[in-house]
Short mmCIF file of C-alpha atoms in Angstrom, two decimals:
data_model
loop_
_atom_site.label_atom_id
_atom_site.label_comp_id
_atom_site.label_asym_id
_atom_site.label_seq_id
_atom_site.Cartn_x
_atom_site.Cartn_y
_atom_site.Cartn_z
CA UNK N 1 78.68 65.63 98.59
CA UNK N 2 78.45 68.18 95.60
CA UNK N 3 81.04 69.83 94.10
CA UNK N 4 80.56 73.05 95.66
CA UNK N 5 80.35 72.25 98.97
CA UNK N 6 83.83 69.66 98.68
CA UNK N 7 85.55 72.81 97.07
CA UNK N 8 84.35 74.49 100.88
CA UNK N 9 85.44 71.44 102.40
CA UNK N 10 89.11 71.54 100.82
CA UNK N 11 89.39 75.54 101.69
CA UNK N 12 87.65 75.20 105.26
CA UNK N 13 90.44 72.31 105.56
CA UNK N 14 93.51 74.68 104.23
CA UNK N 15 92.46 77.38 106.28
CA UNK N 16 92.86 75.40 109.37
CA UNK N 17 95.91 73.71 108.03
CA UNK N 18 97.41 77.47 108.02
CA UNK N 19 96.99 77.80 111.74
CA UNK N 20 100.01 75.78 112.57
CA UNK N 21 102.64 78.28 111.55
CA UNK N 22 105.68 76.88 109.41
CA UNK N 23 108.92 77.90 108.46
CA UNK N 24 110.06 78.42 104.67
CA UNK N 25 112.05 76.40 102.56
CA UNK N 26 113.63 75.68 99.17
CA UNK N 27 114.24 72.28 97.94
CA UNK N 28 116.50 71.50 95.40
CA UNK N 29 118.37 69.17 92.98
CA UNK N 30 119.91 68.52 90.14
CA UNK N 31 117.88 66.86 87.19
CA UNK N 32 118.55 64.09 84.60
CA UNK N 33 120.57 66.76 82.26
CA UNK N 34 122.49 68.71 84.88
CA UNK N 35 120.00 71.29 85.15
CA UNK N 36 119.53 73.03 88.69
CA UNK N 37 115.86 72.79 89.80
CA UNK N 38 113.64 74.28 93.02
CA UNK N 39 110.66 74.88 94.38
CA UNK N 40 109.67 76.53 98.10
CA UNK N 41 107.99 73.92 100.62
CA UNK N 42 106.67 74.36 103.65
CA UNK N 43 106.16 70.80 104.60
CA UNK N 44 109.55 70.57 106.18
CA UNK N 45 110.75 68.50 109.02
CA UNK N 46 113.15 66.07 110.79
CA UNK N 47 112.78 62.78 110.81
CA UNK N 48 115.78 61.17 113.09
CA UNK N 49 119.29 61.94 114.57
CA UNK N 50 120.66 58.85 114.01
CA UNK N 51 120.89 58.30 111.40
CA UNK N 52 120.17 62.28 110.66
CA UNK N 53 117.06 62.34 108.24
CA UNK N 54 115.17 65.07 106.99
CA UNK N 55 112.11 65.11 104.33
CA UNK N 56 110.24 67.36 102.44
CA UNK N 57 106.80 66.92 100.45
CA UNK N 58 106.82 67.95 96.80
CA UNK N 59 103.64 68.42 95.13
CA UNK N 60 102.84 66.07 92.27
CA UNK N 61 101.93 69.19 90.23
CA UNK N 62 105.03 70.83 90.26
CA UNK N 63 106.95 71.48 87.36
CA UNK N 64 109.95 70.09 89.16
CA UNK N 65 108.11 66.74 90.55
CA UNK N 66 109.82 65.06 87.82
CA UNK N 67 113.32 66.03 88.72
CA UNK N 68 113.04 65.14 92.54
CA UNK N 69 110.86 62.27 91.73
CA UNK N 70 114.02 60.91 90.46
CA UNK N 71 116.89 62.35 91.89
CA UNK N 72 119.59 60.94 94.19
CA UNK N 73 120.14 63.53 96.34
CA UNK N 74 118.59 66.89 96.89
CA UNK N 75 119.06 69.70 99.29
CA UNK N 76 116.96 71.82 101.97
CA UNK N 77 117.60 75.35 102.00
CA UNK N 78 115.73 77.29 105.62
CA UNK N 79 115.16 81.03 104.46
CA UNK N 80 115.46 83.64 106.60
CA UNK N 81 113.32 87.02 107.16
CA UNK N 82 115.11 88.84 104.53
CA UNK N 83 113.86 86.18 101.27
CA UNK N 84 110.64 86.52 101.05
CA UNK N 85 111.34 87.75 97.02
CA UNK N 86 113.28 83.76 97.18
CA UNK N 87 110.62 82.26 98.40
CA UNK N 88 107.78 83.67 95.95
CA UNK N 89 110.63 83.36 92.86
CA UNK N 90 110.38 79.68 93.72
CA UNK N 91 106.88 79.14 94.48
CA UNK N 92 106.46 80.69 90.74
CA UNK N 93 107.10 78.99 87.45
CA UNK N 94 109.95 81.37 86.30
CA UNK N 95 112.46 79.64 84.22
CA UNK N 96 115.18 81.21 85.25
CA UNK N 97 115.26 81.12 89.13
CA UNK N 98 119.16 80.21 89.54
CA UNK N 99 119.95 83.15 87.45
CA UNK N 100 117.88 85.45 90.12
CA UNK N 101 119.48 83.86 92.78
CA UNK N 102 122.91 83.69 94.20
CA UNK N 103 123.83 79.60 95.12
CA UNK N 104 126.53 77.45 95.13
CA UNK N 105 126.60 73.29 94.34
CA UNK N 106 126.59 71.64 97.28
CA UNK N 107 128.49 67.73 97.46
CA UNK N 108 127.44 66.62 94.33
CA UNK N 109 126.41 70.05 92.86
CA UNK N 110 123.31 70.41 94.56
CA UNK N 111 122.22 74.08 94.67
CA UNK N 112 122.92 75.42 98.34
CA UNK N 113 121.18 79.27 98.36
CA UNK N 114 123.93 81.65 99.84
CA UNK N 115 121.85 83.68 101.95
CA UNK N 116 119.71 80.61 103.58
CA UNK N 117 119.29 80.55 106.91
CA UNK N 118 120.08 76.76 107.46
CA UNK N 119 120.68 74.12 104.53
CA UNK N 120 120.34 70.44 104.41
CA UNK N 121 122.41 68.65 101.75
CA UNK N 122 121.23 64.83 101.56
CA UNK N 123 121.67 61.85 100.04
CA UNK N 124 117.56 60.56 99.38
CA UNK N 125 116.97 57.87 101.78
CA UNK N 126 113.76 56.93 100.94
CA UNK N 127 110.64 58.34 99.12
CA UNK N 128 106.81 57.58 99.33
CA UNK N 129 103.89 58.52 97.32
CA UNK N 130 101.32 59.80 99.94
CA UNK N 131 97.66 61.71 98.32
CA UNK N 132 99.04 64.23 95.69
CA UNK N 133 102.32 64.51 97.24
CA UNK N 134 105.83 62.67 97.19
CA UNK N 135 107.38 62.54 100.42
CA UNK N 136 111.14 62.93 99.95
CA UNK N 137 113.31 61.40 102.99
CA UNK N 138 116.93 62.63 102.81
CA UNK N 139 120.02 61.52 104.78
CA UNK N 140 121.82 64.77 105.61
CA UNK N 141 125.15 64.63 104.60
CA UNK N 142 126.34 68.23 104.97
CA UNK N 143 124.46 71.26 106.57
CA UNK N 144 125.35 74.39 108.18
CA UNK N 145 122.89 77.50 109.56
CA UNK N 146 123.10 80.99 110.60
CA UNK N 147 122.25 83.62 113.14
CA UNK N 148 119.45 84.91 111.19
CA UNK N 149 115.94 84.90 111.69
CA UNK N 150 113.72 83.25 109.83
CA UNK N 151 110.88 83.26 107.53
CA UNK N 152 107.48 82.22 108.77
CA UNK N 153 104.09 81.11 106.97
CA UNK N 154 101.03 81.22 108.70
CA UNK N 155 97.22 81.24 107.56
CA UNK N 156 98.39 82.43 103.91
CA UNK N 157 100.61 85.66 104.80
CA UNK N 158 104.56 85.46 105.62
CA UNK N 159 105.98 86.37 109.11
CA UNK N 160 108.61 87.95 110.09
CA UNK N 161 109.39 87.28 114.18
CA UNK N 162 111.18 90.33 114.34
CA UNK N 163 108.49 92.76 114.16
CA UNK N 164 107.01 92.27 117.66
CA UNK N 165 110.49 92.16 119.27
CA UNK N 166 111.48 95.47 117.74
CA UNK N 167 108.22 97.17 118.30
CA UNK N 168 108.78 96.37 121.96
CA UNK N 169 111.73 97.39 122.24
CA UNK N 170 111.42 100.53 120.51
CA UNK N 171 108.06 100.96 122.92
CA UNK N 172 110.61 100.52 125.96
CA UNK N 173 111.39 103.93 127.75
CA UNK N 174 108.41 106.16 126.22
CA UNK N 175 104.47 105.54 126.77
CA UNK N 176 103.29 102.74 125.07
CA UNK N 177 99.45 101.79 123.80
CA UNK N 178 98.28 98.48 122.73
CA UNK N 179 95.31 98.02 120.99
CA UNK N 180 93.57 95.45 118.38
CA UNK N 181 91.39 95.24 115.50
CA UNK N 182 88.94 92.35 115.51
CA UNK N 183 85.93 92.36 113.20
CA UNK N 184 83.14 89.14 112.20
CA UNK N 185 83.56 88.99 109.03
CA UNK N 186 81.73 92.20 107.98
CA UNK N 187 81.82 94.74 110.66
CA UNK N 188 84.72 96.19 113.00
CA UNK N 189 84.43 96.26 116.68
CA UNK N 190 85.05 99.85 118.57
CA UNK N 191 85.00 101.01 121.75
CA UNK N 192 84.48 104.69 123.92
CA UNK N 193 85.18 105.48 127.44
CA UNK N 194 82.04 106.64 129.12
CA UNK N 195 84.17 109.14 130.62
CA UNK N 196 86.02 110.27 127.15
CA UNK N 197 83.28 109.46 125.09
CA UNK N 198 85.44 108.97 122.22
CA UNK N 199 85.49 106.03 119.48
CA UNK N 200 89.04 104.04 119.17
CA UNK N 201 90.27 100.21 118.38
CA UNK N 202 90.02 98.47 121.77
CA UNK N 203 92.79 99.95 123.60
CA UNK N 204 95.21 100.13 127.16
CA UNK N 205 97.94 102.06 127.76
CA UNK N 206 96.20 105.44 127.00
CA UNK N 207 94.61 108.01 129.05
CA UNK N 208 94.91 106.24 132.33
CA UNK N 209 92.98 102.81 130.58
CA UNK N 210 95.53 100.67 132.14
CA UNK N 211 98.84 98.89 131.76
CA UNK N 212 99.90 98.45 128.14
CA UNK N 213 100.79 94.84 127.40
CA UNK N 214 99.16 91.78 126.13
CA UNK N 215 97.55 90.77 128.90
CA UNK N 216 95.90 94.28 129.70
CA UNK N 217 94.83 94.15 126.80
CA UNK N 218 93.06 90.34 126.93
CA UNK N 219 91.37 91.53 130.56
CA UNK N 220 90.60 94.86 128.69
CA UNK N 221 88.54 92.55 125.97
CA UNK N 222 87.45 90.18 128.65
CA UNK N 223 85.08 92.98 130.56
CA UNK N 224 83.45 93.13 127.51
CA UNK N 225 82.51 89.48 126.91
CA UNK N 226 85.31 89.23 123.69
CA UNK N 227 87.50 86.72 123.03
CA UNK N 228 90.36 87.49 120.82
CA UNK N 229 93.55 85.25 120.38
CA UNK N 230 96.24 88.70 119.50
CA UNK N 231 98.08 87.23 116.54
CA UNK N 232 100.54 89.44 114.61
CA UNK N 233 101.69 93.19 114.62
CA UNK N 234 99.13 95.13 112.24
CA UNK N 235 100.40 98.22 112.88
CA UNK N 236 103.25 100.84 115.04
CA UNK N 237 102.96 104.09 114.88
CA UNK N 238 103.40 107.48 116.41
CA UNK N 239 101.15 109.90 117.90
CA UNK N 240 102.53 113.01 119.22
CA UNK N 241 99.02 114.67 120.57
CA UNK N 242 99.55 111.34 122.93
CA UNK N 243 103.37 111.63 122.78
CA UNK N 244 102.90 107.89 122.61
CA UNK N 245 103.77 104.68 120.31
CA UNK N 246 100.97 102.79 119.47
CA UNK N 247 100.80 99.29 118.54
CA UNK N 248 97.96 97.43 117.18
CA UNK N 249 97.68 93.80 116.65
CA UNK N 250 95.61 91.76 113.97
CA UNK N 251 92.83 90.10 116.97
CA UNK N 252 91.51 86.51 115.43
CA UNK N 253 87.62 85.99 117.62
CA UNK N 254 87.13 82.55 118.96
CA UNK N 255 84.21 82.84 118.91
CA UNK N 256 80.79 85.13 117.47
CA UNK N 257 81.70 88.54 118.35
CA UNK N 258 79.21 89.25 120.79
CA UNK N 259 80.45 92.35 122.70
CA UNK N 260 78.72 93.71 125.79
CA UNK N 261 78.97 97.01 128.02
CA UNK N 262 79.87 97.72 130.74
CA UNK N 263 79.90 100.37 133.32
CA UNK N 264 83.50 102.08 131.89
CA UNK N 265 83.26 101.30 128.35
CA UNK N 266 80.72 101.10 125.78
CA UNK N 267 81.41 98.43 122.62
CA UNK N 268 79.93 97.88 119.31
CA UNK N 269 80.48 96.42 115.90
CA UNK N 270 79.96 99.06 112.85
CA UNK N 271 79.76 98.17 109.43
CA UNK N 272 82.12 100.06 107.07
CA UNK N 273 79.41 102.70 106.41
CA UNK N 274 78.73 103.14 109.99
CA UNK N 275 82.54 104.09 111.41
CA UNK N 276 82.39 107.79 112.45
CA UNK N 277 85.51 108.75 110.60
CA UNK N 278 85.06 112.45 111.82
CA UNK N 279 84.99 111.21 115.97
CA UNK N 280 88.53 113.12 116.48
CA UNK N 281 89.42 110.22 119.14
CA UNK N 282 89.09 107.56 116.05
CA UNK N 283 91.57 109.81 114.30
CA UNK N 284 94.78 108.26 114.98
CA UNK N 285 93.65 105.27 113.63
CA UNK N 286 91.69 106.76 110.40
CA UNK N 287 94.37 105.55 108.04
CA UNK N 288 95.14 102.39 109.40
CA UNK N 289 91.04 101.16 109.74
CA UNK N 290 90.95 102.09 105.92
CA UNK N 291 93.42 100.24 104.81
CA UNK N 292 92.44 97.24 106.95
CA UNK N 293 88.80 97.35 104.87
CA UNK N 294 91.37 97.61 101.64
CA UNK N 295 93.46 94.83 102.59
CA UNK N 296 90.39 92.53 103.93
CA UNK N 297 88.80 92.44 100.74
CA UNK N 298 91.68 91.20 98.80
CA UNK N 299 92.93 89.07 101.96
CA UNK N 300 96.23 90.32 101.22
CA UNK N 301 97.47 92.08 104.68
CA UNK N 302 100.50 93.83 105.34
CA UNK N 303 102.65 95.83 108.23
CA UNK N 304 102.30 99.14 108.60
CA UNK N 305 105.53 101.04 110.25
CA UNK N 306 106.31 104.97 111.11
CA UNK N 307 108.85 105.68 109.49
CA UNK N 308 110.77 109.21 110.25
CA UNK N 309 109.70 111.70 107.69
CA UNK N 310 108.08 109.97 105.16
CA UNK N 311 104.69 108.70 106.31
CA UNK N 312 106.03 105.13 107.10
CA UNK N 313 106.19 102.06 105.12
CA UNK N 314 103.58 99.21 104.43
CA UNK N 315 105.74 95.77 104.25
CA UNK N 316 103.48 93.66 102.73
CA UNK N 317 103.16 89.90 104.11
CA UNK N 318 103.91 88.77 100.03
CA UNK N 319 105.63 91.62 98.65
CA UNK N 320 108.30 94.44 99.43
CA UNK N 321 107.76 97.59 101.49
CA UNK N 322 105.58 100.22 99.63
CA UNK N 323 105.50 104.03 101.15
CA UNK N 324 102.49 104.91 102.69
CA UNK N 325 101.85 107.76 100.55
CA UNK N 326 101.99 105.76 97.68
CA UNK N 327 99.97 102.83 99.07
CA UNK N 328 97.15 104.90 99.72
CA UNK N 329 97.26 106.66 96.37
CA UNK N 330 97.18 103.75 94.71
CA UNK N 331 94.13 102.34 96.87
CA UNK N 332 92.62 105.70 96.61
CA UNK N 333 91.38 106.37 100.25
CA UNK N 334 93.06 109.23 102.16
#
């Protein structure tokens, strides 16, 4: 095998590593000269009840292998929705994470992150050198958790659960569309009502097209030959010409997007240069479509909410919220 095609191999294999969706942690410990050390891990589970073991995996190229390498005990910190900037201040190599964090020493002084969702503080059991990795098997000695919800990783891009639940719930009492954006790759897939004759994101709830939930929306997809798994929130929005909320999901194909028409609705996929921006029934969904093209080039995706007012918020999957207006400045695309 050459060297290109194992450097495929090794992202082809970390792409479909991503698609089992983690939580976030921090691990950390206390090294040979009292210093407090961390590093975020995904590669988090238990082990047993009795006794109570945890471990964690800690890359052998961490500047903190070293430190847990050797330590006696160490601790497992669960984050929560609301530290994300904890988790990337820990993925990175700044020097001075505990002094950007708020923590307290655990039994022994291990660091125990105030604002974690659950913590482990353990004793290490047991570790073992597996590939490029040290597995680190702790015997919990103290925890604790909270009623928060917490941070998820999947395919690349943190999670938050909430989204979807508050979209929902916001969506209860008023009309309600669902729709998706799917594309191959290269082009997006779009799709008129013969009898509106108007280009929009695949779509239910609208215009007498059906029942808006999930699975209109799969049956909607179905009669044209698509299959999409509906992933994560993309986007919620207002549009007061519908005097509805719309919500659009992120749609991952199973398969070669292949859509077919039928006698109600006409489907294609158009290449960026192709989209007729001026169709006034793709207007709602101008904005968002744009910065979808933005976003898929750098593979760096993010949530876009209405806000009330100010044009909404994009909350970035690796980042904070950014207004709208000044997101698309600063992509230059109105």
């Amino acid at each position: 095998m050459t060297a290109a095609e194992e450097k495929i191999k090794r992202r082809e294999l970390r792409k479909a590593l991503g698609t089992f969706v983690t939580g976030v942690t921090v691990a950390t410990t206390i090294d040979a000269e009292g210093r407090p050390r961390g590093l975020t891990a995904n590669s988090f589970t238990s082990v047993s009840l009795d006794p109570p073991l945890v471990l964690v995996c800690v890359a052998g190229s961490a500047s903190s292998h070293s430190a847990f390498h050797g330590c006696k005990r160490f601790a497992v910190n669960v984050l929560s929705e609301t530290q994300q900037e904890a988790s990337m201040l820990f993925a990175s190599k700044a020097p001075d994470k505990f002094q950007r964090t708020a923590w307290r020493p655990g039994q022994g002084g291990t660091p125990i992150l105030n604002e974690a969702l659950g913590w482990f503080d353990c004793l290490t059991h047991d570790r073992v050198e597996a590939g490029d990795h040290t597995i680190l098997i702790g015997r919990i000695e103290d925890f604790g958790h909270g009623p928060e919800r917490p941070l998820g990783y999947f395919q690349g891009g943190y999670v938050s659960f909430g989204l979807q639940e508050a979209a929902l719930t916001q969506a209860r009492g008023q009309s309600a569309a669902l729709g998706c954006i799917a594309d191959d790759g290269e082009r997006i897939l779009l799709c008129r009502r013969r009898a509106s004759g108007g280009w929009t994101v695949p779509l239910v709830g609208h215009s007498g097209s059906g029942g808006a939930d999930k699975a209109a929306l799969a049956r909607f997809l179905a009669s044209i030959e698509v299959e999409l798994d509906l992933s994560f929130l993309y986007s919620v929005f207002e549009v007061p010409d519908w005097k509805s909320l719309c919500i659009v999901y992120r749609g991952r194909a199973r398969d070669r997007l292949d859509p077919k028409d039928n006698a109600e609705v006409e489907a294609r996929l158009f290449a960026p240069g192709e989209i007729p921006w001026q169709d006034p029934h793709l207007q709602p969904f101008r904005g968002m479509l744009k910065r979808y093209l933005h976003e898929r080039a750098s593979a760096r995706f993010g949530v876009y909410v209405d806000g009330s007012g100010e044009g909404g918020h994009v909350a970035m999957l690796d980042g904070p919220p950014e207004a709208w207006s000044s997101y698309r400045k600063a992509k230059q695309f109105t």
